[in-house]
mmCIF file of C-alpha atoms in Angstrom:
data_model
loop_
_atom_site.group_PDB
_atom_site.id
_atom_site.type_symbol
_atom_site.label_atom_id
_atom_site.label_comp_id
_atom_site.label_asym_id
_atom_site.label_seq_id
_atom_site.Cartn_x
_atom_site.Cartn_y
_atom_site.Cartn_z
ATOM 1 C CA MET A 1 23.443 35.584 39.023
ATOM 2 C CA SER A 2 23.624 39.330 38.751
ATOM 3 C CA LEU A 3 23.084 41.976 36.299
ATOM 4 C CA ARG A 4 24.479 45.468 36.366
ATOM 5 C CA LEU A 5 22.030 47.938 34.803
ATOM 6 C CA GLY A 6 22.803 51.613 34.142
ATOM 7 C CA THR A 7 21.056 54.755 32.273
ATOM 8 C CA PHE A 8 22.551 57.923 31.110
ATOM 9 C CA ASN A 9 21.365 60.974 29.186
ATOM 10 C CA ILE A 10 24.460 61.332 27.222
ATOM 11 C CA GLU A 11 23.120 64.758 25.979
ATOM 12 C CA ASN A 12 23.343 65.729 22.127
ATOM 13 C CA LEU A 13 25.535 62.791 20.746
ATOM 14 C CA MET A 14 25.081 64.198 17.225
ATOM 15 C CA THR A 15 26.411 63.695 13.760
ATOM 16 C CA ARG A 16 24.695 66.887 12.535
ATOM 17 C CA PHE A 17 25.494 70.695 13.111
ATOM 18 C CA ASP A 18 23.023 72.930 14.217
ATOM 19 C CA PHE A 19 23.045 76.173 12.371
ATOM 20 C CA THR A 20 19.529 77.576 13.417
ATOM 21 C CA GLY A 21 21.291 80.059 15.576
ATOM 22 C CA TRP A 22 22.049 82.042 12.366
ATOM 23 C CA ARG A 23 18.229 83.072 12.300
ATOM 24 C CA ASN A 24 17.437 82.562 16.047
ATOM 25 C CA GLN A 25 19.779 84.159 18.562
ATOM 26 C CA MET A 26 18.168 82.172 21.280
ATOM 27 C CA ARG A 27 19.767 79.201 19.694
ATOM 28 C CA GLN A 28 23.308 80.718 19.157
ATOM 29 C CA ASP A 29 26.022 79.660 21.170
ATOM 30 C CA ARG A 30 27.216 82.180 23.655
ATOM 31 C CA VAL A 31 30.749 82.187 22.336
ATOM 32 C CA LEU A 32 29.546 83.308 18.974
ATOM 33 C CA ARG A 33 27.693 86.089 20.371
ATOM 34 C CA LEU A 34 31.015 87.638 21.369
ATOM 35 C CA PHE A 35 31.994 88.286 17.730
ATOM 36 C CA GLU A 36 30.759 90.183 14.642
ATOM 37 C CA VAL A 37 29.890 87.571 12.064
ATOM 38 C CA GLY A 38 29.321 88.965 8.825
ATOM 39 C CA SER A 39 27.523 86.100 6.781
ATOM 40 C CA LYS A 40 25.792 83.044 7.066
ATOM 41 C CA LEU A 41 28.793 81.046 5.408
ATOM 42 C CA GLU A 42 30.953 82.502 7.941
ATOM 43 C CA TYR A 43 28.709 81.605 10.945
ATOM 44 C CA GLU A 44 28.414 78.026 9.778
ATOM 45 C CA GLN A 45 32.193 77.841 9.490
ATOM 46 C CA LEU A 46 32.685 79.176 12.964
ATOM 47 C CA GLU A 47 30.084 76.952 14.434
ATOM 48 C CA GLN A 48 31.556 74.110 13.014
ATOM 49 C CA ALA A 49 35.073 74.842 14.301
ATOM 50 C CA ARG A 50 33.771 75.473 17.778
ATOM 51 C CA LEU A 51 31.430 72.410 18.175
ATOM 52 C CA ILE A 52 34.257 70.297 16.812
ATOM 53 C CA ALA A 53 36.799 71.732 19.180
ATOM 54 C CA GLU A 54 34.430 71.312 22.390
ATOM 55 C CA THR A 55 33.245 67.895 21.262
ATOM 56 C CA ASP A 56 36.356 65.723 21.820
ATOM 57 C CA ASP A 57 36.713 66.792 25.492
ATOM 58 C CA THR A 58 33.128 66.422 26.111
ATOM 59 C CA ARG A 59 32.992 62.909 24.594
ATOM 60 C CA GLN A 60 36.011 61.786 26.384
ATOM 61 C CA MET A 61 34.478 62.605 29.586
ATOM 62 C CA SER A 62 31.073 61.060 28.576
ATOM 63 C CA ALA A 63 33.223 57.882 27.805
ATOM 64 C CA LEU A 64 34.878 58.028 31.223
ATOM 65 C CA ALA A 65 31.541 58.295 32.893
ATOM 66 C CA ILE A 66 30.208 55.116 31.076
ATOM 67 C CA ALA A 67 33.587 53.250 31.962
ATOM 68 C CA ASP A 68 32.850 54.105 35.576
ATOM 69 C CA ALA A 69 29.420 53.121 35.376
ATOM 70 C CA ASP A 70 30.499 49.663 33.962
ATOM 71 C CA ALA A 71 27.218 48.408 33.231
ATOM 72 C CA ASP A 72 26.270 44.849 31.550
ATOM 73 C CA ILE A 73 23.285 46.903 29.947
ATOM 74 C CA LEU A 74 23.255 50.768 29.605
ATOM 75 C CA CYS A 75 20.290 52.688 28.487
ATOM 76 C CA LEU A 76 21.141 55.975 26.565
ATOM 77 C CA GLN A 77 19.131 59.064 25.721
ATOM 78 C CA GLU A 78 19.729 61.728 23.339
ATOM 79 C CA VAL A 79 21.620 59.710 20.610
ATOM 80 C CA ASP A 80 21.319 61.063 17.045
ATOM 81 C CA ASN A 81 21.334 57.597 15.182
ATOM 82 C CA MET A 82 23.270 54.394 15.023
ATOM 83 C CA PRO A 83 26.139 55.776 13.159
ATOM 84 C CA ALA A 84 26.704 58.543 15.822
ATOM 85 C CA LEU A 85 26.621 55.735 18.633
ATOM 86 C CA GLU A 86 28.985 53.317 16.658
ATOM 87 C CA ALA A 87 31.519 56.503 15.932
ATOM 88 C CA PHE A 88 31.497 57.404 19.683
ATOM 89 C CA GLU A 89 32.031 53.625 20.691
ATOM 90 C CA TYR A 90 34.832 52.963 18.366
ATOM 91 C CA GLY A 91 36.526 56.505 18.921
ATOM 92 C CA TYR A 92 35.999 56.962 22.688
ATOM 93 C CA LEU A 93 34.553 53.922 24.375
ATOM 94 C CA TYR A 94 37.476 51.587 23.361
ATOM 95 C CA ARG A 95 40.037 54.011 24.359
ATOM 96 C CA MET A 96 38.481 54.301 27.674
ATOM 97 C CA VAL A 97 37.188 50.876 28.419
ATOM 98 C CA GLY A 98 39.348 48.741 26.206
ATOM 99 C CA ASN A 99 36.255 47.224 24.442
ATOM 100 C CA GLY A 100 32.846 48.316 23.105
ATOM 101 C CA TYR A 101 29.230 46.779 23.545
ATOM 102 C CA ARG A 102 28.734 44.037 20.735
ATOM 103 C CA GLN A 103 24.859 44.451 21.068
ATOM 104 C CA LYS A 104 23.255 47.921 20.111
ATOM 105 C CA PHE A 105 19.716 48.765 19.660
ATOM 106 C CA LEU A 106 18.089 52.199 18.483
ATOM 107 C CA VAL A 107 14.881 52.884 16.772
ATOM 108 C CA GLU A 108 14.194 56.443 15.359
ATOM 109 C CA GLY A 109 11.579 57.778 17.512
ATOM 110 C CA ASN A 110 9.221 61.056 17.574
ATOM 111 C CA ASP A 111 11.806 63.808 18.658
ATOM 112 C CA GLY A 112 11.788 66.796 16.250
ATOM 113 C CA ARG A 113 15.621 67.116 16.924
ATOM 114 C CA GLY A 114 16.253 63.601 15.996
ATOM 115 C CA ILE A 115 17.386 62.458 19.456
ATOM 116 C CA ASP A 116 16.729 58.902 20.181
ATOM 117 C CA VAL A 117 16.743 56.391 23.166
ATOM 118 C CA ALA A 118 19.382 53.404 22.535
ATOM 119 C CA VAL A 119 20.658 50.461 24.397
ATOM 120 C CA LEU A 120 24.268 48.963 24.666
ATOM 121 C CA MET A 121 24.596 45.418 25.792
ATOM 122 C CA ARG A 122 27.449 43.240 26.450
ATOM 123 C CA GLU A 123 27.307 39.600 25.133
ATOM 124 C CA GLU A 124 27.714 38.384 28.571
ATOM 125 C CA THR A 125 27.297 39.859 32.159
ATOM 126 C CA ARG A 126 30.336 40.514 34.338
ATOM 127 C CA SER A 127 29.519 37.181 35.976
ATOM 128 C CA GLY A 128 29.486 35.333 32.724
ATOM 129 C CA GLN A 129 25.864 34.786 32.086
ATOM 130 C CA LYS A 130 24.889 35.005 28.464
ATOM 131 C CA ILE A 131 22.705 38.227 27.464
ATOM 132 C CA GLU A 132 20.187 37.003 24.856
ATOM 133 C CA VAL A 133 17.859 39.343 23.014
ATOM 134 C CA VAL A 134 14.470 37.802 22.310
ATOM 135 C CA ASP A 135 12.684 40.718 21.029
ATOM 136 C CA VAL A 136 12.829 44.305 20.523
ATOM 137 C CA ARG A 137 9.781 46.793 20.057
ATOM 138 C CA SER A 138 9.171 50.232 19.531
ATOM 139 C CA HIS A 139 6.013 51.985 20.730
ATOM 140 C CA ALA A 140 6.840 55.307 19.327
ATOM 141 C CA LEU A 141 3.395 55.238 17.101
ATOM 142 C CA LEU A 142 1.086 54.766 19.917
ATOM 143 C CA THR A 143 -1.520 57.602 20.221
ATOM 144 C CA TYR A 144 -3.675 58.878 23.125
ATOM 145 C CA GLN A 145 -6.732 57.518 21.817
ATOM 146 C CA ASP A 146 -4.977 54.132 21.053
ATOM 147 C CA LEU A 147 -4.871 53.617 25.086
ATOM 148 C CA GLY A 148 -7.752 55.745 25.803
ATOM 149 C CA LEU A 149 -5.508 58.113 27.649
ATOM 150 C CA PHE A 150 -6.946 61.523 26.129
ATOM 151 C CA ASN A 151 -8.339 63.875 28.772
ATOM 152 C CA ASP A 152 -9.312 67.525 29.267
ATOM 153 C CA GLU A 153 -5.868 68.658 30.219
ATOM 154 C CA LEU A 154 -4.072 67.098 27.418
ATOM 155 C CA ALA A 155 -6.590 68.815 25.239
ATOM 156 C CA LEU A 156 -5.204 72.151 26.222
ATOM 157 C CA THR A 157 -1.983 71.196 23.762
ATOM 158 C CA ASN A 158 -2.646 68.047 22.053
ATOM 159 C CA LYS A 159 -5.129 65.995 19.872
ATOM 160 C CA PRO A 160 -6.384 62.589 20.490
ATOM 161 C CA THR A 161 -4.325 61.336 17.449
ATOM 162 C CA ASP A 162 -1.101 62.855 18.678
ATOM 163 C CA LYS A 163 1.560 60.356 19.670
ATOM 164 C CA ILE A 164 2.039 59.646 23.405
ATOM 165 C CA PHE A 165 5.637 59.370 23.491
ATOM 166 C CA LYS A 166 7.615 62.358 22.708
ATOM 167 C CA ARG A 167 10.648 59.984 21.993
ATOM 168 C CA ASP A 168 9.862 56.304 22.320
ATOM 169 C CA CYS A 169 9.237 53.578 24.761
ATOM 170 C CA LEU A 170 11.779 51.119 23.515
ATOM 171 C CA GLU A 171 10.861 47.576 24.741
ATOM 172 C CA LEU A 172 13.559 44.801 24.946
ATOM 173 C CA GLU A 173 12.737 41.212 25.938
ATOM 174 C CA LEU A 174 15.671 39.496 27.148
ATOM 175 C CA LYS A 175 17.207 36.367 28.884
ATOM 176 C CA ILE A 176 20.021 36.822 31.181
ATOM 177 C CA GLY A 177 21.723 33.455 31.855
ATOM 178 C CA GLY A 178 18.287 31.779 30.607
ATOM 179 C CA LYS A 179 16.223 33.768 32.765
ATOM 180 C CA PRO A 180 13.598 36.316 31.453
ATOM 181 C CA PHE A 181 13.896 39.915 31.906
ATOM 182 C CA SER A 182 12.141 42.752 30.204
ATOM 183 C CA LEU A 183 13.519 46.347 29.784
ATOM 184 C CA TYR A 184 11.753 49.564 28.961
ATOM 185 C CA VAL A 185 13.897 52.731 27.954
ATOM 186 C CA VAL A 186 12.154 56.164 27.854
ATOM 187 C CA HIS A 187 12.929 59.650 27.615
ATOM 188 C CA PHE A 188 9.856 61.749 28.771
ATOM 189 C CA LYS A 189 8.756 65.199 27.731
ATOM 190 C CA SER A 190 10.982 67.947 28.852
ATOM 191 C CA MET A 191 9.869 70.352 31.416
ATOM 192 C CA GLY A 192 10.471 73.507 29.268
ATOM 193 C CA ASN A 193 10.303 77.105 30.658
ATOM 194 C CA ALA A 194 7.241 78.847 32.400
ATOM 195 C CA ARG A 195 4.643 80.293 29.967
ATOM 196 C CA ASP A 196 1.444 82.001 30.605
ATOM 197 C CA ASN A 197 2.384 82.516 34.288
ATOM 198 C CA ARG A 198 2.592 78.737 34.850
ATOM 199 C CA ASP A 199 5.512 76.826 35.949
ATOM 200 C CA GLY A 200 7.139 74.868 33.231
ATOM 201 C CA ARG A 201 7.140 71.561 34.951
ATOM 202 C CA LEU A 202 3.455 71.760 35.842
ATOM 203 C CA GLY A 203 2.374 72.824 32.485
ATOM 204 C CA THR A 204 3.989 70.022 30.739
ATOM 205 C CA MET A 205 3.330 67.450 33.574
ATOM 206 C CA ALA A 206 0.006 65.837 31.835
ATOM 207 C CA ILE A 207 1.998 64.813 28.817
ATOM 208 C CA ARG A 208 4.626 63.067 30.938
ATOM 209 C CA ALA A 209 1.794 61.605 33.128
ATOM 210 C CA ALA A 210 0.313 60.188 30.059
ATOM 211 C CA GLU A 211 3.659 58.747 29.033
ATOM 212 C CA ALA A 212 4.131 57.030 32.557
ATOM 213 C CA ARG A 213 0.637 55.583 32.238
ATOM 214 C CA ALA A 214 1.338 54.222 28.696
ATOM 215 C CA VAL A 215 4.505 52.652 29.955
ATOM 216 C CA ARG A 216 2.497 51.055 32.829
ATOM 217 C CA HIS A 217 -0.014 50.038 30.242
ATOM 218 C CA ILE A 218 2.482 48.398 27.937
ATOM 219 C CA VAL A 219 4.157 46.573 30.879
ATOM 220 C CA GLU A 220 0.890 45.254 32.451
ATOM 221 C CA HIS A 221 -0.293 44.143 28.947
ATOM 222 C CA ARG A 222 2.973 42.161 28.456
ATOM 223 C CA PHE A 223 2.786 40.298 31.962
ATOM 224 C CA GLY A 224 -1.008 40.177 32.377
ATOM 225 C CA GLY A 225 -1.911 38.540 35.620
ATOM 226 C CA ASP A 226 1.716 37.663 36.403
ATOM 227 C CA ILE A 227 2.644 41.294 37.116
ATOM 228 C CA ALA A 228 3.524 40.683 40.853
ATOM 229 C CA GLY A 229 6.156 38.162 39.951
ATOM 230 C CA SER A 230 7.642 39.552 36.934
ATOM 231 C CA SER A 231 11.179 40.836 36.264
ATOM 232 C CA PHE A 232 11.302 44.255 34.646
ATOM 233 C CA ALA A 233 12.867 47.344 34.929
ATOM 234 C CA ILE A 234 12.009 50.945 33.300
ATOM 235 C CA CYS A 235 15.003 53.270 32.743
ATOM 236 C CA GLY A 236 15.683 56.573 31.406
ATOM 237 C CA ASP A 237 15.447 60.280 31.727
ATOM 238 C CA MET A 238 11.873 61.067 32.980
ATOM 239 C CA ASN A 239 12.190 64.868 33.090
ATOM 240 C CA ASP A 240 10.152 64.952 36.580
ATOM 241 C CA TYR A 241 10.916 64.470 40.126
ATOM 242 C CA GLN A 242 8.920 63.526 43.274
ATOM 243 C CA GLU A 243 11.451 65.332 45.597
ATOM 244 C CA ARG A 244 14.266 67.778 45.163
ATOM 245 C CA VAL A 245 16.769 69.306 47.361
ATOM 246 C CA LYS A 246 16.532 73.048 47.446
ATOM 247 C CA VAL A 247 20.016 74.958 47.508
ATOM 248 C CA PHE A 248 20.371 78.386 49.113
ATOM 249 C CA GLY A 249 23.272 80.764 49.171
ATOM 250 C CA THR A 250 26.212 81.490 46.723
ATOM 251 C CA ARG A 251 29.957 80.516 46.387
ATOM 252 C CA ARG A 252 30.805 83.314 48.615
ATOM 253 C CA SER A 253 28.386 83.171 51.492
ATOM 254 C CA GLY A 254 28.225 79.327 51.447
ATOM 255 C CA TYR A 255 25.327 77.041 50.491
ATOM 256 C CA ARG A 256 22.291 75.650 52.646
ATOM 257 C CA PHE A 257 20.409 72.590 51.566
ATOM 258 C CA GLU A 258 16.736 71.746 52.192
ATOM 259 C CA PRO A 259 15.000 68.511 51.022
ATOM 260 C CA VAL A 260 11.508 69.050 49.945
ATOM 261 C CA GLN A 261 8.600 66.595 48.773
ATOM 262 C CA GLU A 262 6.667 67.485 45.781
ATOM 263 C CA ASP A 263 2.981 67.582 46.053
ATOM 264 C CA VAL A 264 2.405 65.880 42.686
ATOM 265 C CA SER A 265 4.563 64.195 40.102
ATOM 266 C CA ALA A 266 3.890 62.255 36.709
ATOM 267 C CA LEU A 267 6.116 59.582 38.390
ATOM 268 C CA ASP A 268 3.358 58.902 40.905
ATOM 269 C CA VAL A 269 2.037 56.682 38.127
ATOM 270 C CA PHE A 270 4.590 53.902 39.126
ATOM 271 C CA SER A 271 5.089 54.472 42.665
ATOM 272 C CA HIS A 272 1.588 55.177 44.371
ATOM 273 C CA ASP A 273 0.775 51.433 44.605
ATOM 274 C CA GLY A 274 4.105 49.660 44.787
ATOM 275 C CA PHE A 275 3.927 48.736 41.001
ATOM 276 C CA ALA A 276 7.899 49.666 40.723
ATOM 277 C CA GLU A 277 10.341 51.001 43.128
ATOM 278 C CA ASN A 278 12.593 53.904 42.392
ATOM 279 C CA VAL A 279 15.893 52.132 43.793
ATOM 280 C CA VAL A 280 17.707 55.704 44.090
ATOM 281 C CA THR A 281 15.490 56.348 46.891
ATOM 282 C CA ARG A 282 17.497 53.889 48.872
ATOM 283 C CA ARG A 283 20.255 56.422 49.151
ATOM 284 C CA ASP A 284 20.150 59.200 51.502
ATOM 285 C CA VAL A 285 17.528 61.981 50.893
ATOM 286 C CA THR A 286 20.263 64.558 49.831
ATOM 287 C CA ASP A 287 22.183 62.106 47.810
ATOM 288 C CA ARG A 288 19.601 60.976 45.165
ATOM 289 C CA TRP A 289 20.158 63.829 42.799
ATOM 290 C CA THR A 290 21.347 63.452 39.239
ATOM 291 C CA LEU A 291 21.047 66.889 37.910
ATOM 292 C CA TYR A 292 21.790 70.497 39.325
ATOM 293 C CA HIS A 293 19.510 73.268 37.994
ATOM 294 C CA ALA A 294 20.164 76.839 38.413
ATOM 295 C CA ARG A 295 18.743 80.275 37.128
ATOM 296 C CA GLY A 296 20.669 82.493 39.667
ATOM 297 C CA PRO A 297 21.168 82.156 43.378
ATOM 298 C CA GLN A 298 17.296 82.514 44.033
ATOM 299 C CA GLU A 299 16.346 79.371 41.889
ATOM 300 C CA GLN A 300 18.706 76.449 42.544
ATOM 301 C CA HIS A 301 18.052 72.874 43.379
ATOM 302 C CA LEU A 302 19.304 69.306 42.950
ATOM 303 C CA CYS A 303 16.948 66.668 41.661
ATOM 304 C CA GLN A 304 16.819 63.205 40.288
ATOM 305 C CA LEU A 305 15.767 63.194 36.493
ATOM 306 C CA ASP A 306 17.443 59.774 35.680
ATOM 307 C CA TYR A 307 15.857 56.491 37.014
ATOM 308 C CA ILE A 308 15.983 52.801 37.298
ATOM 309 C CA TRP A 309 12.603 51.539 38.367
ATOM 310 C CA LEU A 310 12.770 48.081 39.346
ATOM 311 C CA SER A 311 9.779 45.693 39.359
ATOM 312 C CA ALA A 312 8.107 44.745 42.909
ATOM 313 C CA ALA A 313 9.429 41.271 42.472
ATOM 314 C CA LEU A 314 13.123 42.471 41.485
ATOM 315 C CA ALA A 315 13.218 45.193 44.474
ATOM 316 C CA LYS A 316 11.928 42.353 46.973
ATOM 317 C CA THR A 317 14.745 39.867 45.699
ATOM 318 C CA ASN A 318 17.229 42.619 46.213
ATOM 319 C CA PRO A 319 16.300 44.682 49.427
ATOM 320 C CA ASN A 320 19.949 45.694 50.052
ATOM 321 C CA ALA A 321 21.116 46.412 46.682
ATOM 322 C CA MET A 322 22.244 50.255 46.562
ATOM 323 C CA PRO A 323 22.342 52.244 43.305
ATOM 324 C CA ASP A 324 25.550 54.115 42.276
ATOM 325 C CA ILE A 325 25.276 57.526 40.809
ATOM 326 C CA ILE A 326 28.491 58.777 38.706
ATOM 327 C CA ARG A 327 29.033 62.459 39.052
ATOM 328 C CA ASN A 328 32.614 62.928 38.417
ATOM 329 C CA GLY A 329 31.704 64.426 34.979
ATOM 330 C CA GLN A 330 29.599 67.248 36.398
ATOM 331 C CA PRO A 331 30.599 70.702 35.771
ATOM 332 C CA PHE A 332 32.504 72.655 38.436
ATOM 333 C CA ARG A 333 29.350 74.969 38.689
ATOM 334 C CA THR A 334 27.528 72.070 40.276
ATOM 335 C CA VAL A 335 26.919 72.685 43.967
ATOM 336 C CA PHE A 336 27.688 69.420 45.895
ATOM 337 C CA PRO A 337 26.212 68.944 49.608
ATOM 338 C CA PRO A 338 28.864 68.445 52.135
ATOM 339 C CA GLY A 339 30.553 64.783 52.043
ATOM 340 C CA GLN A 340 29.530 64.362 48.342
ATOM 341 C CA GLU A 341 32.398 65.908 46.687
ATOM 342 C CA VAL A 342 33.973 64.001 43.901
ATOM 343 C CA GLU A 343 37.268 64.139 41.848
ATOM 344 C CA HIS A 344 36.443 65.772 38.575
ATOM 345 C CA TYR A 345 37.660 64.207 35.188
ATOM 346 C CA PRO A 346 40.547 65.903 33.730
ATOM 347 C CA ARG A 347 39.635 69.011 31.833
ATOM 348 C CA VAL A 348 36.272 69.582 33.108
ATOM 349 C CA GLY A 349 35.262 73.164 33.074
ATOM 350 C CA TRP A 350 32.986 75.644 35.025
ATOM 351 C CA ASP A 351 30.145 74.864 32.776
ATOM 352 C CA ARG A 352 31.660 72.942 29.900
ATOM 353 C CA PRO A 353 33.326 70.602 28.726
ATOM 354 C CA LYS A 354 31.494 68.139 30.866
ATOM 355 C CA ALA A 355 30.376 64.520 30.565
ATOM 356 C CA SER A 356 26.527 65.816 30.611
ATOM 357 C CA ASP A 357 24.373 67.701 32.957
ATOM 358 C CA HIS A 358 22.929 64.485 33.919
ATOM 359 C CA CYS A 359 24.860 61.621 35.978
ATOM 360 C CA PRO A 360 24.745 58.077 35.134
ATOM 361 C CA VAL A 361 22.761 55.840 37.360
ATOM 362 C CA VAL A 362 23.706 52.124 37.674
ATOM 363 C CA MET A 363 22.689 49.322 39.819
ATOM 364 C CA GLU A 364 23.703 45.659 40.233
ATOM 365 C CA PHE A 365 20.860 43.192 41.238
ATOM 366 C CA GLN A 366 20.218 39.490 41.151
ATOM 367 C CA LEU A 367 17.438 37.926 39.114
ATOM 368 C CA PRO A 368 15.259 35.638 40.946
#
């Protein structure tokens, strides 16, 4: 029997307007900066109109990306709450797919903006196997001292009693056609900008490494001595990478692509001893990216931030299974290596609207 599993950072699936740009121009939308706004009330009215107009195109593309992923189980990141998820499903997914996902799970996590991880599941897989939910557990309340993870590097910005997960690790114990399968959905700490002459990724890596160690602890505690034969997957936006593709050049001059390995990554916690496999590494080294990052022509790269990690047992059972990466919703500014170009969804813009800056990752595999 096969299961099609996917993950997607849908980006800001919100039911709330963000008016903080009135006080903080760094958070103000670039369109509104072009106009003279005389009062807070006028600003709020303009921001509401702008966001409502932009959101319809954005969510149509998000739904198209989810439809193309066609997952039996889809892990989402950056979902405001269950009403937001239901409104998106009823208003967009039904129109794109013709049906929704009957089983939906979301637990409020730790993010200050209120964005959470969520899971959408069909009642049956495409091959007709029943998807049963045995248990759902949030690990949002775990602290560094709970798992003995606090160290000197974390002490620079954290306390022992701080929560490990900046959003959550949502654990689902499932049965697929009667066979056990465990799923762990995460959204790790974002990299942020450079501060104090330190790279933003390296400056926040200790937090992500602790999150990864906590996930591994949870998985190992769940399976005990049977970890080698267990069926599990860890999915989500992990905001880190073990390799990337540097991009050199401009639209006018043309582009050159150079794959590079990173010396260290928070995700080494999963891979260094074969605990789990990042199945996207089965693709060509220049074709593993799920996000394009650019700050001018001197700082451009393609990298993988969105992951499906399969347990060693599942990876061994499915040695030839290849994940798909859905890139049709990427904005036109994204630079594609030769041979990877896609047909963009209708109305995709240079920077927006878009399905998301992230690409859905999906893989079909057999359960042992």
